GROMACS .gro file of C-alpha atoms in nm:
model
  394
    1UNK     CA    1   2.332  -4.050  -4.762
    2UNK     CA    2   2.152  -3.704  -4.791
    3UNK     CA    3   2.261  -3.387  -4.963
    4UNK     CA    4   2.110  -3.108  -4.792
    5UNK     CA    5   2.037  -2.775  -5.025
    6UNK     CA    6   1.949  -2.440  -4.859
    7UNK     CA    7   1.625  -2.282  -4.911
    8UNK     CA    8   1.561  -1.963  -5.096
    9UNK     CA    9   1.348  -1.855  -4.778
   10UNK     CA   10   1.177  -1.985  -4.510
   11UNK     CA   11   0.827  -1.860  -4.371
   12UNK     CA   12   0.732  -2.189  -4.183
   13UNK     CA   13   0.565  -2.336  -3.848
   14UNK     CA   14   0.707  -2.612  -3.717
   15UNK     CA   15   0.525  -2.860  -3.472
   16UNK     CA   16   0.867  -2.962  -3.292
   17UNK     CA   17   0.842  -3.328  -3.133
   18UNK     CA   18   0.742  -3.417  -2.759
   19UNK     CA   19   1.059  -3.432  -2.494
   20UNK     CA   20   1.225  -3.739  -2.473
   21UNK     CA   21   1.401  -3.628  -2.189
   22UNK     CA   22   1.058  -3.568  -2.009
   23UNK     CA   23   0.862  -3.851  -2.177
   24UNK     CA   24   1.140  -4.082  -2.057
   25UNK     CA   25   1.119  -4.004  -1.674
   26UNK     CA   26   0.726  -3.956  -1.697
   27UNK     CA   27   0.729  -4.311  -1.787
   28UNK     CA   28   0.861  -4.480  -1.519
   29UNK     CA   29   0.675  -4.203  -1.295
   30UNK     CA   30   0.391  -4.346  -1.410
   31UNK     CA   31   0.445  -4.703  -1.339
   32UNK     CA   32   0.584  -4.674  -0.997
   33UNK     CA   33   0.241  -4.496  -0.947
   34UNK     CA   34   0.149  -4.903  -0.969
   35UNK     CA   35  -0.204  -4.837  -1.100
   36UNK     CA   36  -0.210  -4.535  -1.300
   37UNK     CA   37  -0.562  -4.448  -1.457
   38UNK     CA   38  -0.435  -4.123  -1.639
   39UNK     CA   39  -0.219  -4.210  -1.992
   40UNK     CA   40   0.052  -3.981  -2.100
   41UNK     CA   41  -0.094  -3.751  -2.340
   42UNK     CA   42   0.178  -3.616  -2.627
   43UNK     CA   43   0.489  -3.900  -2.548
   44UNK     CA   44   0.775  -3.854  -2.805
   45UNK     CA   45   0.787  -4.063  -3.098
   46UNK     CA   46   1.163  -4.113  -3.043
   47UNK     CA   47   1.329  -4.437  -3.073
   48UNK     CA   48   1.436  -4.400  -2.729
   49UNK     CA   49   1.086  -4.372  -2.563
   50UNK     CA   50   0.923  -4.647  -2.799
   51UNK     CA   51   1.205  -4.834  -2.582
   52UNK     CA   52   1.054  -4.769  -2.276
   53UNK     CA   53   0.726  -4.863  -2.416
   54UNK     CA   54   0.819  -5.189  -2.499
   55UNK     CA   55   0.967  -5.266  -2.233
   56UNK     CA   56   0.654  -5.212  -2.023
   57UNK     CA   57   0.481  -5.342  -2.249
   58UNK     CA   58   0.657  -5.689  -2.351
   59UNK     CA   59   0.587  -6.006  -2.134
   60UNK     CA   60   0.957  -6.098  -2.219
   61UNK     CA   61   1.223  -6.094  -1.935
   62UNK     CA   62   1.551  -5.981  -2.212
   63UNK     CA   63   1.517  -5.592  -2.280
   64UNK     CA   64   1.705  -5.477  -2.550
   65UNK     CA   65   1.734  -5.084  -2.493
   66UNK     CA   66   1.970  -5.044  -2.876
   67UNK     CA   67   2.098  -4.726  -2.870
   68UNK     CA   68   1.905  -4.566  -2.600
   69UNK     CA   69   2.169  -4.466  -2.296
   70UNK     CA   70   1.901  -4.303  -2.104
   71UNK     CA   71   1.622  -4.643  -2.151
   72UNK     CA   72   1.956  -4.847  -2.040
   73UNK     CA   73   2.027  -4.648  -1.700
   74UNK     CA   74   1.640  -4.569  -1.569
   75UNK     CA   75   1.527  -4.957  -1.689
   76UNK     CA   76   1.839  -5.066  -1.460
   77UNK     CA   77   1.700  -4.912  -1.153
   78UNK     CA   78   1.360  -4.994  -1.183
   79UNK     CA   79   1.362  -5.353  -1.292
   80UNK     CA   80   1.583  -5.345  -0.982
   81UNK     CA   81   1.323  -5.289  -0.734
   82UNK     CA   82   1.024  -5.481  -0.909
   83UNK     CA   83   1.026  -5.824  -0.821
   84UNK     CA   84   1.118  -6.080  -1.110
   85UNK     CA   85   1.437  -6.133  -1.334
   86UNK     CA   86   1.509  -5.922  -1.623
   87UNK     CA   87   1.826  -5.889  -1.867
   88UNK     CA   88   1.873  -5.552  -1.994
   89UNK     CA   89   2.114  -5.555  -2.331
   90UNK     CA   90   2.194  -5.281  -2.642
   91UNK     CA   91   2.385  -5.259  -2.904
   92UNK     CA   92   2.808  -5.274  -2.904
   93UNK     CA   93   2.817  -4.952  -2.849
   94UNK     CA   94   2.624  -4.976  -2.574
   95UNK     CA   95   2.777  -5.221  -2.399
   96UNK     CA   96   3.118  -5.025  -2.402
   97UNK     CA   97   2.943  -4.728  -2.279
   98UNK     CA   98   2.953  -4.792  -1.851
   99UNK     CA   99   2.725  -4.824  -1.582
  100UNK     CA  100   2.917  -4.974  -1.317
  101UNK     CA  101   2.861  -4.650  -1.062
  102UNK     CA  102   2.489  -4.732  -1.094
  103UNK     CA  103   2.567  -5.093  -1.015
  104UNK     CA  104   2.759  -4.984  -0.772
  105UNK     CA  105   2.520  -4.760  -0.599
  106UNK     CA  106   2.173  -4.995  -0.665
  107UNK     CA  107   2.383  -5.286  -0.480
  108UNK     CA  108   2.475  -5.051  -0.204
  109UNK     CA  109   2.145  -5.024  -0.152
  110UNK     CA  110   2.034  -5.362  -0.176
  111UNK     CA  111   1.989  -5.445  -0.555
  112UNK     CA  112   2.104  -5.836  -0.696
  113UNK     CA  113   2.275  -5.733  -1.011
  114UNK     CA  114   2.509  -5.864  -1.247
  115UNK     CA  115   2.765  -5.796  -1.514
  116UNK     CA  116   2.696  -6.081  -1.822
  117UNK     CA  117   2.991  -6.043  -2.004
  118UNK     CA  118   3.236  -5.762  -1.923
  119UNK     CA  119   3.256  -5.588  -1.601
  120UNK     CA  120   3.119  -5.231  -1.504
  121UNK     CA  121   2.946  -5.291  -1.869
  122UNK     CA  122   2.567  -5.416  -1.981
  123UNK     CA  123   2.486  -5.643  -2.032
  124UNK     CA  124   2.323  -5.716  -1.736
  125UNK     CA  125   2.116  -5.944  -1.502
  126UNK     CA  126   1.909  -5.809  -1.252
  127UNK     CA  127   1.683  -6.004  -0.982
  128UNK     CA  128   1.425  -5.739  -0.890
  129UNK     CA  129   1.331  -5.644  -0.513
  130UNK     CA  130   1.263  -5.448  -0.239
  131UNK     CA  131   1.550  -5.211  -0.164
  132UNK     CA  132   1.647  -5.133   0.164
  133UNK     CA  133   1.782  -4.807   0.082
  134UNK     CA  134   1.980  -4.536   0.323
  135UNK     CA  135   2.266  -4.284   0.238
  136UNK     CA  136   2.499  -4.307  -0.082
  137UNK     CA  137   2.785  -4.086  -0.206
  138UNK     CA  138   2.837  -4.053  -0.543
  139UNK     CA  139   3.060  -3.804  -0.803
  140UNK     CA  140   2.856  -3.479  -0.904
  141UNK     CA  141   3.012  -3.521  -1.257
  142UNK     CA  142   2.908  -3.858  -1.328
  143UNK     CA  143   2.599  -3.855  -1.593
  144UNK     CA  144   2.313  -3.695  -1.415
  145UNK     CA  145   2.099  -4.006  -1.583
  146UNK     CA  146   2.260  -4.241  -1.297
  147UNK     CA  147   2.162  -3.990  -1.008
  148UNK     CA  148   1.798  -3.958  -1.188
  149UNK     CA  149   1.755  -4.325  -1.225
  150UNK     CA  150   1.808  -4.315  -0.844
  151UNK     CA  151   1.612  -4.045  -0.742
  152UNK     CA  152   1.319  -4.194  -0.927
  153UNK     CA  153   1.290  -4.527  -0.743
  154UNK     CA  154   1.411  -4.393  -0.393
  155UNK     CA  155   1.067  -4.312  -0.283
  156UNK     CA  156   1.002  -4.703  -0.262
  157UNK     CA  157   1.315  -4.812  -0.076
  158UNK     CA  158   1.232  -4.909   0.313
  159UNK     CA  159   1.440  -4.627   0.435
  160UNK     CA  160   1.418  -4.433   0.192
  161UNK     CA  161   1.750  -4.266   0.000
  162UNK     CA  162   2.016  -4.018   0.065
  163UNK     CA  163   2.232  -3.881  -0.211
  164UNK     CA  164   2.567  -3.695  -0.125
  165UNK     CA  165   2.720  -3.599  -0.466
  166UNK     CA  166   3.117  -3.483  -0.427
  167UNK     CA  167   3.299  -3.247  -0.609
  168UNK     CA  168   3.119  -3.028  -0.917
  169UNK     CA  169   2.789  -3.143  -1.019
  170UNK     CA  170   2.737  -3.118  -1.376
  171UNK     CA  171   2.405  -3.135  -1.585
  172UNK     CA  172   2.230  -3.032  -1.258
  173UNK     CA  173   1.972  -2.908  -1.503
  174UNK     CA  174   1.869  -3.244  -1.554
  175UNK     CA  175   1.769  -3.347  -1.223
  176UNK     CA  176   1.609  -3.038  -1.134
  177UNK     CA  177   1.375  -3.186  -1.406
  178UNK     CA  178   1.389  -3.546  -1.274
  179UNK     CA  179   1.262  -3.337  -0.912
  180UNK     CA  180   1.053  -3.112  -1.039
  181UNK     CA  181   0.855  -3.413  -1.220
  182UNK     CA  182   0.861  -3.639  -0.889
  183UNK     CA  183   0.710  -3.329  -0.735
  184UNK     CA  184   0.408  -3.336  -0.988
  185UNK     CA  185   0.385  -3.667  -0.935
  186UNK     CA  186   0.332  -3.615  -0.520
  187UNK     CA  187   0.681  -3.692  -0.384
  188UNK     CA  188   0.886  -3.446  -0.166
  189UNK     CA  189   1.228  -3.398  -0.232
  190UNK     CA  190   1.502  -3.196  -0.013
  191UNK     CA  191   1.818  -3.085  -0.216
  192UNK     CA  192   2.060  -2.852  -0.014
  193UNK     CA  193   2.386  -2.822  -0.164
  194UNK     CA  194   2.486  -3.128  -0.258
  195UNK     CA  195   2.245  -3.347  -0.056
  196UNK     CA  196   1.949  -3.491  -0.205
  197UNK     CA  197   1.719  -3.596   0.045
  198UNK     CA  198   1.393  -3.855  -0.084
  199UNK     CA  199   1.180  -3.982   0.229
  200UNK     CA  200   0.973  -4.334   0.215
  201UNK     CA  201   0.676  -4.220   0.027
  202UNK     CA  202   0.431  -4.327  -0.259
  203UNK     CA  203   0.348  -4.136  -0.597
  204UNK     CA  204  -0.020  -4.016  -0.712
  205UNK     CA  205  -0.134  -4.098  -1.022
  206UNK     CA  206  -0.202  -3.718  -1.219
  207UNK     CA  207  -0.292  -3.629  -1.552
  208UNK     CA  208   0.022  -3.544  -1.759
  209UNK     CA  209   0.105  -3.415  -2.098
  210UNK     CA  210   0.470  -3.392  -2.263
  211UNK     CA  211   0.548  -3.071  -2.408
  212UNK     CA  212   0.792  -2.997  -2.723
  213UNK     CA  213   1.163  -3.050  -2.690
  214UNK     CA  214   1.362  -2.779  -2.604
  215UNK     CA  215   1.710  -2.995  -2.733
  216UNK     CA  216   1.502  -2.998  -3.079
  217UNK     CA  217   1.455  -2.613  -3.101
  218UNK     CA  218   1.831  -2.531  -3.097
  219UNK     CA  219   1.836  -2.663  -3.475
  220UNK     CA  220   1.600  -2.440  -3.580
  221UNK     CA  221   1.752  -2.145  -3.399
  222UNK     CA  222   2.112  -2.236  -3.545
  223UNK     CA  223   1.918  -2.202  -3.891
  224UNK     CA  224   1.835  -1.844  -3.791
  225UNK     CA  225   2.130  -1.746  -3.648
  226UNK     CA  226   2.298  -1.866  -3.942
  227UNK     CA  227   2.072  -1.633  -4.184
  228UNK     CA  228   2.024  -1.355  -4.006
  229UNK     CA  229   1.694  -1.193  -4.080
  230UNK     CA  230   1.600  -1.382  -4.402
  231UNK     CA  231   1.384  -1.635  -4.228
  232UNK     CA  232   1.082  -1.674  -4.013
  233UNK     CA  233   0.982  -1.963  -3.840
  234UNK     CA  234   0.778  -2.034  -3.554
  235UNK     CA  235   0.842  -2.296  -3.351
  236UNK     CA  236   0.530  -2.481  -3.138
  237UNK     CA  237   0.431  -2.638  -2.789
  238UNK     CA  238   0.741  -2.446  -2.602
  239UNK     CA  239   0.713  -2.413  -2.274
  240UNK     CA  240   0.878  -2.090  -2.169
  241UNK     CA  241   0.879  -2.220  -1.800
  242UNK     CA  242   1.012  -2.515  -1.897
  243UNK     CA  243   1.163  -2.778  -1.666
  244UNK     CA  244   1.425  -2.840  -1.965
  245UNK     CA  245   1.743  -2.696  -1.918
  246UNK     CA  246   1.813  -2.669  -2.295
  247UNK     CA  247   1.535  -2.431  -2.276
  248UNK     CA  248   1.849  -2.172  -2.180
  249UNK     CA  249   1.943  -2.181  -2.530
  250UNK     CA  250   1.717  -1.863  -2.639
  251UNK     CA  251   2.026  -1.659  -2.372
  252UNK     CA  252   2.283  -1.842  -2.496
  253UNK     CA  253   2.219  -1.721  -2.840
  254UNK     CA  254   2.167  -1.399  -2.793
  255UNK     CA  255   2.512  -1.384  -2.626
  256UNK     CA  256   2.617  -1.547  -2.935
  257UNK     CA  257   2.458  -1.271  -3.172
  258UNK     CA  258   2.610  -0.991  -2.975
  259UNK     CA  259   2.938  -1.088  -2.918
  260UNK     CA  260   3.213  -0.927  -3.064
  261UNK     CA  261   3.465  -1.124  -3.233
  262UNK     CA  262   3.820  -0.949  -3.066
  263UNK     CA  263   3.794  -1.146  -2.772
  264UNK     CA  264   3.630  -1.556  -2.786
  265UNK     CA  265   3.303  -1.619  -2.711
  266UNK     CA  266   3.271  -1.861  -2.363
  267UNK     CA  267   3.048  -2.100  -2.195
  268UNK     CA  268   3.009  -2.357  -1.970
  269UNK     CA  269   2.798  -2.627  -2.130
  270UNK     CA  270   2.782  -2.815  -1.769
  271UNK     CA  271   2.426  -2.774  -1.779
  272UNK     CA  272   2.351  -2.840  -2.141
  273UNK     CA  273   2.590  -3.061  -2.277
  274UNK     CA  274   2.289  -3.178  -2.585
  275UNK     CA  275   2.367  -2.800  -2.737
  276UNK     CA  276   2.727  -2.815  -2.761
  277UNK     CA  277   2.750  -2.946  -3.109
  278UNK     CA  278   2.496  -2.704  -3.235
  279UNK     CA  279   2.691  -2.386  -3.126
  280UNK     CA  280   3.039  -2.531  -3.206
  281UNK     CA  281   2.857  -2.530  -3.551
  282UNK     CA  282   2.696  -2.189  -3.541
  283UNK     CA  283   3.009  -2.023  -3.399
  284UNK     CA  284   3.258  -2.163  -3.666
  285UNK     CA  285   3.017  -2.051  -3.973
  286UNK     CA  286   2.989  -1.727  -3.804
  287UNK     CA  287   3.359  -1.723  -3.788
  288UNK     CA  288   3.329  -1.632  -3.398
  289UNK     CA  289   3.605  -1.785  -3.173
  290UNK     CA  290   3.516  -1.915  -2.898
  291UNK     CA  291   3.606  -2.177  -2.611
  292UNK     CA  292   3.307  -2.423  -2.467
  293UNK     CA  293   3.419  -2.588  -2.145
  294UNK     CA  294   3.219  -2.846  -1.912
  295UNK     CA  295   3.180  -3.133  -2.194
  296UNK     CA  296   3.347  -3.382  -2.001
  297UNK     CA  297   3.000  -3.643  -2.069
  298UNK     CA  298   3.062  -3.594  -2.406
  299UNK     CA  299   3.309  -3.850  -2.432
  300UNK     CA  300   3.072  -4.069  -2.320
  301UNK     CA  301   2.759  -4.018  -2.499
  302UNK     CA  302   2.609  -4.236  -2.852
  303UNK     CA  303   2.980  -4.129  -2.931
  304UNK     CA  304   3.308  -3.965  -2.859
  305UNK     CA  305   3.143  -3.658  -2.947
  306UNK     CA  306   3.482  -3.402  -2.889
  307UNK     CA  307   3.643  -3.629  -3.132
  308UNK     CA  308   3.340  -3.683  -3.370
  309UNK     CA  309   3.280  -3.264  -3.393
  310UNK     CA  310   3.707  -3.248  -3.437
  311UNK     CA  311   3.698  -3.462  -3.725
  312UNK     CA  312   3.347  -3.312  -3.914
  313UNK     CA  313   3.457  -2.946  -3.825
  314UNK     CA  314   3.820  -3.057  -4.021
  315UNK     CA  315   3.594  -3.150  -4.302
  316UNK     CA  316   3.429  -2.779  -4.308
  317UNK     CA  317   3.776  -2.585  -4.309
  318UNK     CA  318   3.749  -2.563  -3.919
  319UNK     CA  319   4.080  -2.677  -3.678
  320UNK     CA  320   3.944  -2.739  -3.314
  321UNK     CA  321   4.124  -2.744  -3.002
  322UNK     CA  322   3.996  -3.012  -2.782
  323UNK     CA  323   4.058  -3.170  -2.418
  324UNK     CA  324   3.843  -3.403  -2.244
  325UNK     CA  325   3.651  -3.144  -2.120
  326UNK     CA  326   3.629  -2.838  -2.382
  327UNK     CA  327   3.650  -2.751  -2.715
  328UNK     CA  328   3.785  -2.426  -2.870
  329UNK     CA  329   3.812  -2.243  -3.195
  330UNK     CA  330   4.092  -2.012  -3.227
  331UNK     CA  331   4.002  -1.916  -3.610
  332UNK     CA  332   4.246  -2.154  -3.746
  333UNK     CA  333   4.112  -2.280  -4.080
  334UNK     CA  334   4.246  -2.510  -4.406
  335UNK     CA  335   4.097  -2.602  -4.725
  336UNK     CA  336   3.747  -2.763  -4.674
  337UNK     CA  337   3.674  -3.093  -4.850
  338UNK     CA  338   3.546  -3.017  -5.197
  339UNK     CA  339   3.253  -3.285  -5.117
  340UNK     CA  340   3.184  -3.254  -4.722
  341UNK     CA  341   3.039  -3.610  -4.655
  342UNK     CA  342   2.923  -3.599  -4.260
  343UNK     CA  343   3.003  -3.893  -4.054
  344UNK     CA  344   2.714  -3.936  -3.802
  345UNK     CA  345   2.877  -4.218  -3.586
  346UNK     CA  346   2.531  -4.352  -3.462
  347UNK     CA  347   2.436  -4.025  -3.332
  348UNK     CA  348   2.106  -3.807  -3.381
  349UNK     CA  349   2.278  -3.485  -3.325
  350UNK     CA  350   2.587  -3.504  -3.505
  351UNK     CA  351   2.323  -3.502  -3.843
  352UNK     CA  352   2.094  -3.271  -3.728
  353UNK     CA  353   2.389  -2.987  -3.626
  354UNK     CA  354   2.526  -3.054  -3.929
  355UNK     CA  355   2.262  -3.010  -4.151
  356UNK     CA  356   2.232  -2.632  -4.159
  357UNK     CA  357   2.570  -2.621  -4.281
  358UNK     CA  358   2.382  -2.602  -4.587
  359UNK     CA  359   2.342  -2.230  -4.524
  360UNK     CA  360   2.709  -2.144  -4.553
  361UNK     CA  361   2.837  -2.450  -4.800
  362UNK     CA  362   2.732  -2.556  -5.092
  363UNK     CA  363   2.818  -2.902  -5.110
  364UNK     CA  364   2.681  -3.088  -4.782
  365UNK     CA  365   2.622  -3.454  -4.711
  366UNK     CA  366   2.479  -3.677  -4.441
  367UNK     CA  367   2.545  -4.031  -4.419
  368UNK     CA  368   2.332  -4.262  -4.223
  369UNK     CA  369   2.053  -3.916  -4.178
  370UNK     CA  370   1.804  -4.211  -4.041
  371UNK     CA  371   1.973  -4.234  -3.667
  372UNK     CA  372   1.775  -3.870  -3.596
  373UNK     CA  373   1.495  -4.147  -3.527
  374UNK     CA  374   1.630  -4.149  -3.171
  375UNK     CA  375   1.520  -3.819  -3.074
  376UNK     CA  376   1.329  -3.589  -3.412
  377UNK     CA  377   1.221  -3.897  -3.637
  378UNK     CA  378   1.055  -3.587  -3.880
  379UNK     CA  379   1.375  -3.403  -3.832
  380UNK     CA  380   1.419  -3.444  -4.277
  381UNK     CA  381   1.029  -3.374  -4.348
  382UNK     CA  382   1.034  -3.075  -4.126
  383UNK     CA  383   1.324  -2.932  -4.299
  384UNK     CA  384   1.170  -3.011  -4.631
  385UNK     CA  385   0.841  -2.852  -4.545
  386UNK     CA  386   1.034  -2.555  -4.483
  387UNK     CA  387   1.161  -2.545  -4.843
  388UNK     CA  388   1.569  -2.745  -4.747
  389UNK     CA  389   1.608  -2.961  -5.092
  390UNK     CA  390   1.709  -3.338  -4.974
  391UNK     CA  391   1.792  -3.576  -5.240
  392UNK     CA  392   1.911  -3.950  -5.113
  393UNK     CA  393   2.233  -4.038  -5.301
  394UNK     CA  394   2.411  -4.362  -5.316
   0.00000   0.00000   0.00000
């Protein structure tokens, strides 16, 4: 367990860490490019993408992807169509978190996979081959890491893939970026309306570096948000063109610093569900109402995360509306705990959007502050370079 101290000031640079989201798809760009002389300059250091690494790496045919959603879902398509037989595994959470409409869809299209204990669940078994391909339908709000894991590996299919996705299409943002890198990478891909289009074609091997994550910044700007003018801190390798959707944050909290509190501040978080927790957050210690609406993947991420942020925001003074798709403050508040110990449930960004609570309370804790290894391992030593006092307590 941490306890997290605010900072007199802050005058501080911080070198924020490579995309995970990027590195992740860049990866298994790079081999399906088969023989690829260029290597990825600036990969993250997260747990997730080490995951990836090793499992390109190992000689072993049992993967064990942990905690890393993402590794499980694009190493499930592409083991799929390389020839061999692999078992892809992760930890209990994992295997209650589902990926039977990827199963679904790889065997549609040719894939030999199967469930090793419970159905529509990893573990799995996959015998790798060559997919025939051809047209699929799938649910636009299913995770976007399913249609991505797809996209990547339809170039290599015989005929090639088609992708109708039904009904609203959430986190579109994040296969823009999964296109957008195929594109760098050679490939041509048609998307009109909800029809992704991916010929038979090869990838070329390019030169590629990973810039900062956009997902990581949004910590950082709740810490400014929360003090106002008091702090300066410059954030580095931001690409203002960035293929990240979280990159949107910079609008979003404008908005936020303009609103005016007689009416509740909205958004749809479809797009960028990896920033709810970080303005539910900001918006509660700025005592701003407000009701955030598309987090229906939420429920299904390293956690419940509507339930996880109900619970910790109780813990704060905060009372938050929730359905399985949004989550509202109405400026309801009761006694916060005297000690306000954090529950992280396994997930990176319950501790880091927690953290600058530090600002506004006195007294707050972190337990478990080591799972921000899956996405900003120097999440703590950042914050400590910038003057936060953390002291590990039993």
């Amino acid at each position: 367990m941490y306890h997290i101290s605010r900072p007199s000031h802050i005058d501080t640079v911080v070198q924020l860490p490579a995309s995970k989201s990027i590195s992740n798809r860049v990866l298994i760009l790079n081999a399906l490019c088969k023989e690829c002389p260029y290597p990825i300059e600036n990969l993250s250091d997260s747990d997730d993408t080490q995951v990836m690494l090793d499992a390109f790496d190992s000689k072993k045919s049992l993967i064990d992807v942990g905690a890393a959603g993402t590794s499980m879902r694009f190493l499930t398509a592409y083991f799929s169509q390389k020839e061999g037989i692999w078992s892809i595994t992760g930890t209990e959470r994992m295997k209650n978190r589902p990926i039977y409409p990827l199963v679904e869809a790889l065997s549609s299209v040719g894939a030999d996979i199967e469930y090793i204990e419970k159905k529509g669940f990893p573990p799995l078994k996959i015998k790798g081959r060559r997919l025939k391909g051809g047209k699929i339908n799938l649910k636009g709000d299913i995770s976007s890491q399913y249609i991505s894991a797809l996209l990547m590996i339809a170039p290599y299919m015989d005929q090639g893939l088609t992708i109708h996705l039904d009904g609203e299409i959430i986190s579109s943002s994040y296969i823009q970026m999964t296109i957008g890198l195929m594109k760098q990478y050679g490939v041509q891909v048609q998307w009109e309306d909800k029809t992704i289009i991916i010929p038979p074609q090869i990838y070329s091997p390019t030169p590629f570096r990973v810039e900062s994550d956009w997902s990581a910044a949004s910590y950082w700007n709740e810490i400014e948000m929360l003090e106002d003018d008091n702090f300066r801190i410059k954030l580095l390798g931001l690409d203002d063109h960035s293929l990240q959707g979280d990159a949107n944050q910079i609008s979003i909290f404008e908005k936020l610093k303009s609103h005016s509190c007689q009416i509740p501040f909205t958004y749809n978080f479809v797009n960028e569900p990896d920033l709810a927790q970080t303005f539910i957050v900001t918006a509660c210690l700025l005592d701003i109402p407000f009701f955030f609406d598309g987090l229906q993947s939420l429920r299904i991420k390293e956690t419940d995360r509507i339930t996880a942020m109900q619970n910790e925001m109780k813990k704060l003074g905060y009372i938050l509306k929730v359905t399985d798709r949004s989550v509202a403050w109405r400026g309801e508040k009761v006694q916060p705990d005297e000690k306000v110990v954090i529950d992280t449930y396994d997930d990176h960004r319950m501790a880091m959007a927690f953290a600058p609570a530090c600002l506004k309370m006195q007294n707050i804790y972190i337990n478990n502050p080591e799972v921000v290894s899956k996405s900003y391992p120097n999440y703590w030593e950042d914050l400590q370079m910038a003057g936060f006092i953390i002291k590990e307590v039993e």
